[in-house]
mmCIF file with all atom_site columns, C-alpha atoms in Angstrom:
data_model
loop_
_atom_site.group_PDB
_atom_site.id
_atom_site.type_symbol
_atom_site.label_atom_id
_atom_site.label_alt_id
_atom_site.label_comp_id
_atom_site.label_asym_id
_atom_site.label_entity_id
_atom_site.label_seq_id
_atom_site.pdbx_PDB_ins_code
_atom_site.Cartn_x
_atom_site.Cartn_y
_atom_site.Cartn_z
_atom_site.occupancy
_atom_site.B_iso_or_equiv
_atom_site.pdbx_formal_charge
_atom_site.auth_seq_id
_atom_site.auth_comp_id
_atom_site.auth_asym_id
_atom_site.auth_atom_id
_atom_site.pdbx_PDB_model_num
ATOM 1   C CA . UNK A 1 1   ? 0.000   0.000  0.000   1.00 0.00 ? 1   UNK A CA 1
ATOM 2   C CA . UNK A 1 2   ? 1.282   3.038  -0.987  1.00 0.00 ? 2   UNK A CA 1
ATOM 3   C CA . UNK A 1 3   ? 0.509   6.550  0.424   1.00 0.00 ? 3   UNK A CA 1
ATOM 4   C CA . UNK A 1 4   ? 0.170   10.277 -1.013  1.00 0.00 ? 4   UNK A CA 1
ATOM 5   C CA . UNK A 1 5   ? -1.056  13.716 0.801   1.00 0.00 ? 5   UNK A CA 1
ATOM 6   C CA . UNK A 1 6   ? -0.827  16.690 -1.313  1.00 0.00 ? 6   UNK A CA 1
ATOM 7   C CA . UNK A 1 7   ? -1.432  20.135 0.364   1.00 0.00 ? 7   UNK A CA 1
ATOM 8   C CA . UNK A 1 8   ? -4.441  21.691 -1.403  1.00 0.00 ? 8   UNK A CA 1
ATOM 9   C CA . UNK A 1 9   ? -5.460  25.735 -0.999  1.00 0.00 ? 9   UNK A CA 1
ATOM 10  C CA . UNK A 1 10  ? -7.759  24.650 2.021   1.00 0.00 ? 10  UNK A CA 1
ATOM 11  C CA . UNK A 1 11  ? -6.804  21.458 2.559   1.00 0.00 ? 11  UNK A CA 1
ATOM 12  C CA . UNK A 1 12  ? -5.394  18.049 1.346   1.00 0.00 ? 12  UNK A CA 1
ATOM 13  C CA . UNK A 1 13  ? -5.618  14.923 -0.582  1.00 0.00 ? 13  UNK A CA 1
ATOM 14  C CA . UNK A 1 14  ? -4.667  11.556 0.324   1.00 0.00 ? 14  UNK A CA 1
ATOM 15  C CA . UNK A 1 15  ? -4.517  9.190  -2.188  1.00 0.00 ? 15  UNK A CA 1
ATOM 16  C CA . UNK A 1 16  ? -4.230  5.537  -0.771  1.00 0.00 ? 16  UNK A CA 1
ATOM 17  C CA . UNK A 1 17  ? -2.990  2.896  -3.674  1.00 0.00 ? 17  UNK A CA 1
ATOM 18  C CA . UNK A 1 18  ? -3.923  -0.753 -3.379  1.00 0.00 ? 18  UNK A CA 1
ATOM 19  C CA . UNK A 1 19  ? -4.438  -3.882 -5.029  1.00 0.00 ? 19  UNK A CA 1
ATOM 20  C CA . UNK A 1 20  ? -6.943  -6.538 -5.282  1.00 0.00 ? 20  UNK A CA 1
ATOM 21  C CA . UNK A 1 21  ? -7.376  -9.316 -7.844  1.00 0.00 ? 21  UNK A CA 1
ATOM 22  C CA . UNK A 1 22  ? -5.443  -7.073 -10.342 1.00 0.00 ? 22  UNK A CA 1
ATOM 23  C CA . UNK A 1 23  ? -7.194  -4.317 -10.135 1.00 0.00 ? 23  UNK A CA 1
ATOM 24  C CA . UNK A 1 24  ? -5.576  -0.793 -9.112  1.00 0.00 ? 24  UNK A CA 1
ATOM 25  C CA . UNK A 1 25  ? -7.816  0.948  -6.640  1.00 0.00 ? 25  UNK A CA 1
ATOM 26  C CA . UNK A 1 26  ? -6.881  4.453  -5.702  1.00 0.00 ? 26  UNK A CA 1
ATOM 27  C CA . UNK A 1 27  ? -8.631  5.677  -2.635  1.00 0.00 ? 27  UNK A CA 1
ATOM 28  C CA . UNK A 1 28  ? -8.939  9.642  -2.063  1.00 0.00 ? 28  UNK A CA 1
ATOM 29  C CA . UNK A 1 29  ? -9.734  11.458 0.932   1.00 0.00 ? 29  UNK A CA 1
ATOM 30  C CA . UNK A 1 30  ? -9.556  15.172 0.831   1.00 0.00 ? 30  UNK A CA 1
ATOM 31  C CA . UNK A 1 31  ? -10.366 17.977 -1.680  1.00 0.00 ? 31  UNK A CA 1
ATOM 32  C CA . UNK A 1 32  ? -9.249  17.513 -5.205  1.00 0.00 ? 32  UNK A CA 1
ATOM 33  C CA . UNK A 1 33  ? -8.581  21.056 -6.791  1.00 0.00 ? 33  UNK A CA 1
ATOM 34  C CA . UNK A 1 34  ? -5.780  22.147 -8.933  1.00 0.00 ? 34  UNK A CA 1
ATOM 35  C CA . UNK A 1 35  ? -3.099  22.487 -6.289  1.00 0.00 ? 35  UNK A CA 1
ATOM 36  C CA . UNK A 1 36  ? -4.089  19.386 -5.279  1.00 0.00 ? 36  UNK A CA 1
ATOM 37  C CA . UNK A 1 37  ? -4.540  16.849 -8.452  1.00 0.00 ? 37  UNK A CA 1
ATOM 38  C CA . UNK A 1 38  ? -1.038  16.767 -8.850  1.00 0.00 ? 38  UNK A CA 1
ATOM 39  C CA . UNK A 1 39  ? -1.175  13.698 -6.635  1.00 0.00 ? 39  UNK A CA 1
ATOM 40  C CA . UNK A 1 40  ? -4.442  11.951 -8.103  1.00 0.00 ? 40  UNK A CA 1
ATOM 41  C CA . UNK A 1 41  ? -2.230  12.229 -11.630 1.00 0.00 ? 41  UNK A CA 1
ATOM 42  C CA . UNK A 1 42  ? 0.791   10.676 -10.267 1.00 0.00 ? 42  UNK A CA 1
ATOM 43  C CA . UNK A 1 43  ? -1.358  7.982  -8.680  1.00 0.00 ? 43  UNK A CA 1
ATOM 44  C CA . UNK A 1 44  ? -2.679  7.264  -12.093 1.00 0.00 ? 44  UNK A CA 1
ATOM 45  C CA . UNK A 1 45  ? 0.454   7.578  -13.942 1.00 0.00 ? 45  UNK A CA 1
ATOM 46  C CA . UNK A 1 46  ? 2.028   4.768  -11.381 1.00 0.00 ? 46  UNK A CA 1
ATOM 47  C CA . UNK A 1 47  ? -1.634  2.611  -12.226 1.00 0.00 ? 47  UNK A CA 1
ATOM 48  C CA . UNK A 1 48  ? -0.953  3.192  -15.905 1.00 0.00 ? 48  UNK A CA 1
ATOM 49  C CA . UNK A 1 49  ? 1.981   0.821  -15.518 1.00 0.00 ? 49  UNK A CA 1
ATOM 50  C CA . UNK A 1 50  ? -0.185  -1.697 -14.440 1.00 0.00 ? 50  UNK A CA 1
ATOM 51  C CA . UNK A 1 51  ? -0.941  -4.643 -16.544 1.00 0.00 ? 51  UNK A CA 1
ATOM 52  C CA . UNK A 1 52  ? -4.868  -4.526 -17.682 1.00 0.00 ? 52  UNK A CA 1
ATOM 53  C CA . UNK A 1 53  ? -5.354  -1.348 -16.942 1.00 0.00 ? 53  UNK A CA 1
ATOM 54  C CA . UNK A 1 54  ? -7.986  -1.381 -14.755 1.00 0.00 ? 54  UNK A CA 1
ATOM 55  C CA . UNK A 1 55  ? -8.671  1.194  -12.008 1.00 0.00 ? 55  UNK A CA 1
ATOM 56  C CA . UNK A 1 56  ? -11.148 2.064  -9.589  1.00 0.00 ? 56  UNK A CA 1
ATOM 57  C CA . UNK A 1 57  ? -11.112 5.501  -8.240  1.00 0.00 ? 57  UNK A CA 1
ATOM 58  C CA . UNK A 1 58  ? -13.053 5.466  -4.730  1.00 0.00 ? 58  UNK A CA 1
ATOM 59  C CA . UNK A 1 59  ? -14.239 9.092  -4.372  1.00 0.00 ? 59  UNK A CA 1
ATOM 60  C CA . UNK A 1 60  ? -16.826 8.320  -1.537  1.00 0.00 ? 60  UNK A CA 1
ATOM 61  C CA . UNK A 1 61  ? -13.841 10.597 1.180   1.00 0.00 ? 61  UNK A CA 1
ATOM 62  C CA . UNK A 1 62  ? -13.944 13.501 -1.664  1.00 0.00 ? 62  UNK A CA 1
ATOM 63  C CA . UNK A 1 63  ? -15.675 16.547 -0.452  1.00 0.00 ? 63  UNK A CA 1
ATOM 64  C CA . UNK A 1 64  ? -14.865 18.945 -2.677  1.00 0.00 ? 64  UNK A CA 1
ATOM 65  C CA . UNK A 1 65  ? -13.668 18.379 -6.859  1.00 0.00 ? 65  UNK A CA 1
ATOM 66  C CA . UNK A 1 66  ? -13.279 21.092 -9.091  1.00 0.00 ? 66  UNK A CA 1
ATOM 67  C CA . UNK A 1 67  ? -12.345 20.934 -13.130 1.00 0.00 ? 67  UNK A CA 1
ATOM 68  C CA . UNK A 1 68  ? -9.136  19.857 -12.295 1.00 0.00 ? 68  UNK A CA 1
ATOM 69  C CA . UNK A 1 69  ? -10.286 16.747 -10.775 1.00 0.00 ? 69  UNK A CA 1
ATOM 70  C CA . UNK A 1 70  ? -12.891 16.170 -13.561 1.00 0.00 ? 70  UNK A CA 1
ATOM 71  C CA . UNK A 1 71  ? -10.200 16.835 -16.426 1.00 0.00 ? 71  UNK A CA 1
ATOM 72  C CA . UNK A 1 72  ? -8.230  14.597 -14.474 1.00 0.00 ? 72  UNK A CA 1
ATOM 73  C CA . UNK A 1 73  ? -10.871 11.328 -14.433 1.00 0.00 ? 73  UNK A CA 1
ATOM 74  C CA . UNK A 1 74  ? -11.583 12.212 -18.059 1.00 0.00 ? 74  UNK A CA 1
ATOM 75  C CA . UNK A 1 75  ? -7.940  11.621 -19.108 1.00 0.00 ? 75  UNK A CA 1
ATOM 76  C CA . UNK A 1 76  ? -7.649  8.333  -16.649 1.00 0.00 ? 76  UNK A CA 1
ATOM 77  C CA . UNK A 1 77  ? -10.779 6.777  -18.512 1.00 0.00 ? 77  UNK A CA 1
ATOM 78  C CA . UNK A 1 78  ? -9.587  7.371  -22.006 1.00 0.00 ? 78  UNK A CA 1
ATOM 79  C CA . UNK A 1 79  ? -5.764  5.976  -21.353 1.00 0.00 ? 79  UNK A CA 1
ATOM 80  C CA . UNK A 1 80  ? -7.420  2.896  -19.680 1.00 0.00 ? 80  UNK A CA 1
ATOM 81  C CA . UNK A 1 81  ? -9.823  2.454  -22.583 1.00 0.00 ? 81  UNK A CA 1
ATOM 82  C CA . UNK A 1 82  ? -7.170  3.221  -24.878 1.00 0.00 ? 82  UNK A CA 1
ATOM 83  C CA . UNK A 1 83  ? -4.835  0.751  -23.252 1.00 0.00 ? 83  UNK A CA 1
ATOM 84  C CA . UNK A 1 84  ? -7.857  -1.820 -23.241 1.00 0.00 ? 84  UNK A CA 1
ATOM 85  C CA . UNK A 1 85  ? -8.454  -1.448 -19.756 1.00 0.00 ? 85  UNK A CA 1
ATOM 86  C CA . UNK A 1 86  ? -11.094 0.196  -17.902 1.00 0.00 ? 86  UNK A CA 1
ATOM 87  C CA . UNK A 1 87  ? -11.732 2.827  -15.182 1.00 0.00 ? 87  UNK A CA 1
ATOM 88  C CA . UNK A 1 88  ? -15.035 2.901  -12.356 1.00 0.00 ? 88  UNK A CA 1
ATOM 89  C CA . UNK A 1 89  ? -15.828 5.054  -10.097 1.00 0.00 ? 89  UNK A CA 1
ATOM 90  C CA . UNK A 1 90  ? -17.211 5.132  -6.739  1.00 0.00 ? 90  UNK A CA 1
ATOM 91  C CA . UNK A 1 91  ? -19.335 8.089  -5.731  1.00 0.00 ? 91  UNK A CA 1
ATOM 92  C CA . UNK A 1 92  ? -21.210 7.965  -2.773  1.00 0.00 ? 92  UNK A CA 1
ATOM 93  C CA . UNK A 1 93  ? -23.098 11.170 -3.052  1.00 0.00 ? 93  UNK A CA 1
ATOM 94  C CA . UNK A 1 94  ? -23.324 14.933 -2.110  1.00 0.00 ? 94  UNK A CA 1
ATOM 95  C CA . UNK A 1 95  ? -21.513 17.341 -4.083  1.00 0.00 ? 95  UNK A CA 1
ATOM 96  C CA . UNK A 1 96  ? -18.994 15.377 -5.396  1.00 0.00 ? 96  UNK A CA 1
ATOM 97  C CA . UNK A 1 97  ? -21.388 13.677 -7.387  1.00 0.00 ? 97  UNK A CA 1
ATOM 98  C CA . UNK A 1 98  ? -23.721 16.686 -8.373  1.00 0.00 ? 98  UNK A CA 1
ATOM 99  C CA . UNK A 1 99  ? -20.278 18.389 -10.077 1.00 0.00 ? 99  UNK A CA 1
ATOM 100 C CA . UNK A 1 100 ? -19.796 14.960 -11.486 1.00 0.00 ? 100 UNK A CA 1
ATOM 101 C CA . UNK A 1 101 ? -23.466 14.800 -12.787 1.00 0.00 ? 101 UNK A CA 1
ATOM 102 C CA . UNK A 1 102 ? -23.465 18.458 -14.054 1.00 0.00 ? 102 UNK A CA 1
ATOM 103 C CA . UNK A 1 103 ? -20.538 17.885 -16.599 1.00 0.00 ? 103 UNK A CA 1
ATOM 104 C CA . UNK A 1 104 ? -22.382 14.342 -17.722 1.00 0.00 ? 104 UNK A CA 1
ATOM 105 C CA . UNK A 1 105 ? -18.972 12.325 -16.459 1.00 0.00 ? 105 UNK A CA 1
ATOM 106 C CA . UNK A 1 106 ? -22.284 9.727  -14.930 1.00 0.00 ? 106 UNK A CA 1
ATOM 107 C CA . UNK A 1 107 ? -23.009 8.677  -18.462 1.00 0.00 ? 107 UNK A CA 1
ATOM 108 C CA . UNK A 1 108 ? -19.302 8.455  -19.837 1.00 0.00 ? 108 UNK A CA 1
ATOM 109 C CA . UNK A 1 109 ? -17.707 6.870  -16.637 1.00 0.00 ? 109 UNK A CA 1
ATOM 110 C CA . UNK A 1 110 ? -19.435 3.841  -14.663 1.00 0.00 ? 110 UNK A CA 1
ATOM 111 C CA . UNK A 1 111 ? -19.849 4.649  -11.424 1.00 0.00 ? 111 UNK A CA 1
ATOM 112 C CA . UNK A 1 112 ? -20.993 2.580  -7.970  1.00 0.00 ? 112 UNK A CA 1
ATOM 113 C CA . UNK A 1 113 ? -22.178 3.120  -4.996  1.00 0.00 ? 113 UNK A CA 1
ATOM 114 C CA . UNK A 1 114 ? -19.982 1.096  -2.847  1.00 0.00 ? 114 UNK A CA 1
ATOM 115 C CA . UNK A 1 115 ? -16.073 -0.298 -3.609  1.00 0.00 ? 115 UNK A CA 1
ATOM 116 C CA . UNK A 1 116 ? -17.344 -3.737 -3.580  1.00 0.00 ? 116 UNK A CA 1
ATOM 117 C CA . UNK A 1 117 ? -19.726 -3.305 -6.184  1.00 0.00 ? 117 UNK A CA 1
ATOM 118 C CA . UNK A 1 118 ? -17.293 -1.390 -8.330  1.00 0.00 ? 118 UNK A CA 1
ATOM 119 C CA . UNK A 1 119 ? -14.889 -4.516 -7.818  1.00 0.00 ? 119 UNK A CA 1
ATOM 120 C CA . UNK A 1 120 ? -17.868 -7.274 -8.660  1.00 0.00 ? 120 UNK A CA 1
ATOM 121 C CA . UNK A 1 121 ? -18.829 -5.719 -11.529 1.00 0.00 ? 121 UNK A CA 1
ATOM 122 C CA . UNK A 1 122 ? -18.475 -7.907 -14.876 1.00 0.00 ? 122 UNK A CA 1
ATOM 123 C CA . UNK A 1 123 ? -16.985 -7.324 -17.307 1.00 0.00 ? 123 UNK A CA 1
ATOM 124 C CA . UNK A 1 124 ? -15.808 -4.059 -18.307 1.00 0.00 ? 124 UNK A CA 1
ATOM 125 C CA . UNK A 1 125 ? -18.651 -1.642 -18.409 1.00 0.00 ? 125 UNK A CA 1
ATOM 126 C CA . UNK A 1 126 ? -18.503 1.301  -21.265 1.00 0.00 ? 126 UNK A CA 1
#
């Protein structure tokens, strides 16, 4: 497990990196903005290595996500689709998921309610 804070403008992020049945799962805790998403990319740039390609992002300790964060998800999905891999997210709710919502990411991205459902899924969903 592997373990990354980044100081944000009111805050940070924690990005938490482990493993489970081949799959990458990155879990944040903090505010993702753009002094912060430095260390969501570098995350993902370490996952990209990974053989498969595929990531879940657990958002559910994110309480705050501006562009940065969204262009940042955006970019993730297309390299793992591109490297035929896949990316899921897992949004619990609040506003996290209403910025997420407003910019349509909920119909280009699969996302789940909980990490165990986002690791059960079959298949890799488009």
């Amino acid at each position: 497990m592997a373990e990354n804070r980044e100081a944000a403008g009111h805050g940070t992020l924690s990005v938490v990196r482990t493993d489970a049945d081949g799959i990458t799962v990155l879990g944040l805790d903090g505010e993702i903005d753009h002094q912060s998403v430095g260390g969501l990319t570098r995350a993902l740039a370490r996952a990209d290595a990974a053989v498969g390609r595929r990531v879940v992002i657990d958002l559910s300790r994110v309480t705050f996500m501006d562009s940065s964060g969204v262009n940042a998800l955006i970019a993730a999905f297309q390299a793992a689709g591109a490297a035929g891999g896949w990316l899921r997210l897992v949004v619990v709710r609040g506003a996290v998921l209403r910025t997420l919502q407003l910019v349509g990411l909920d119909t280009v991205i699969p996302f789940h309610e909980t990490l165990e459902d986002a690791l059960a899924s079959p298949r890799p969903d488009s």
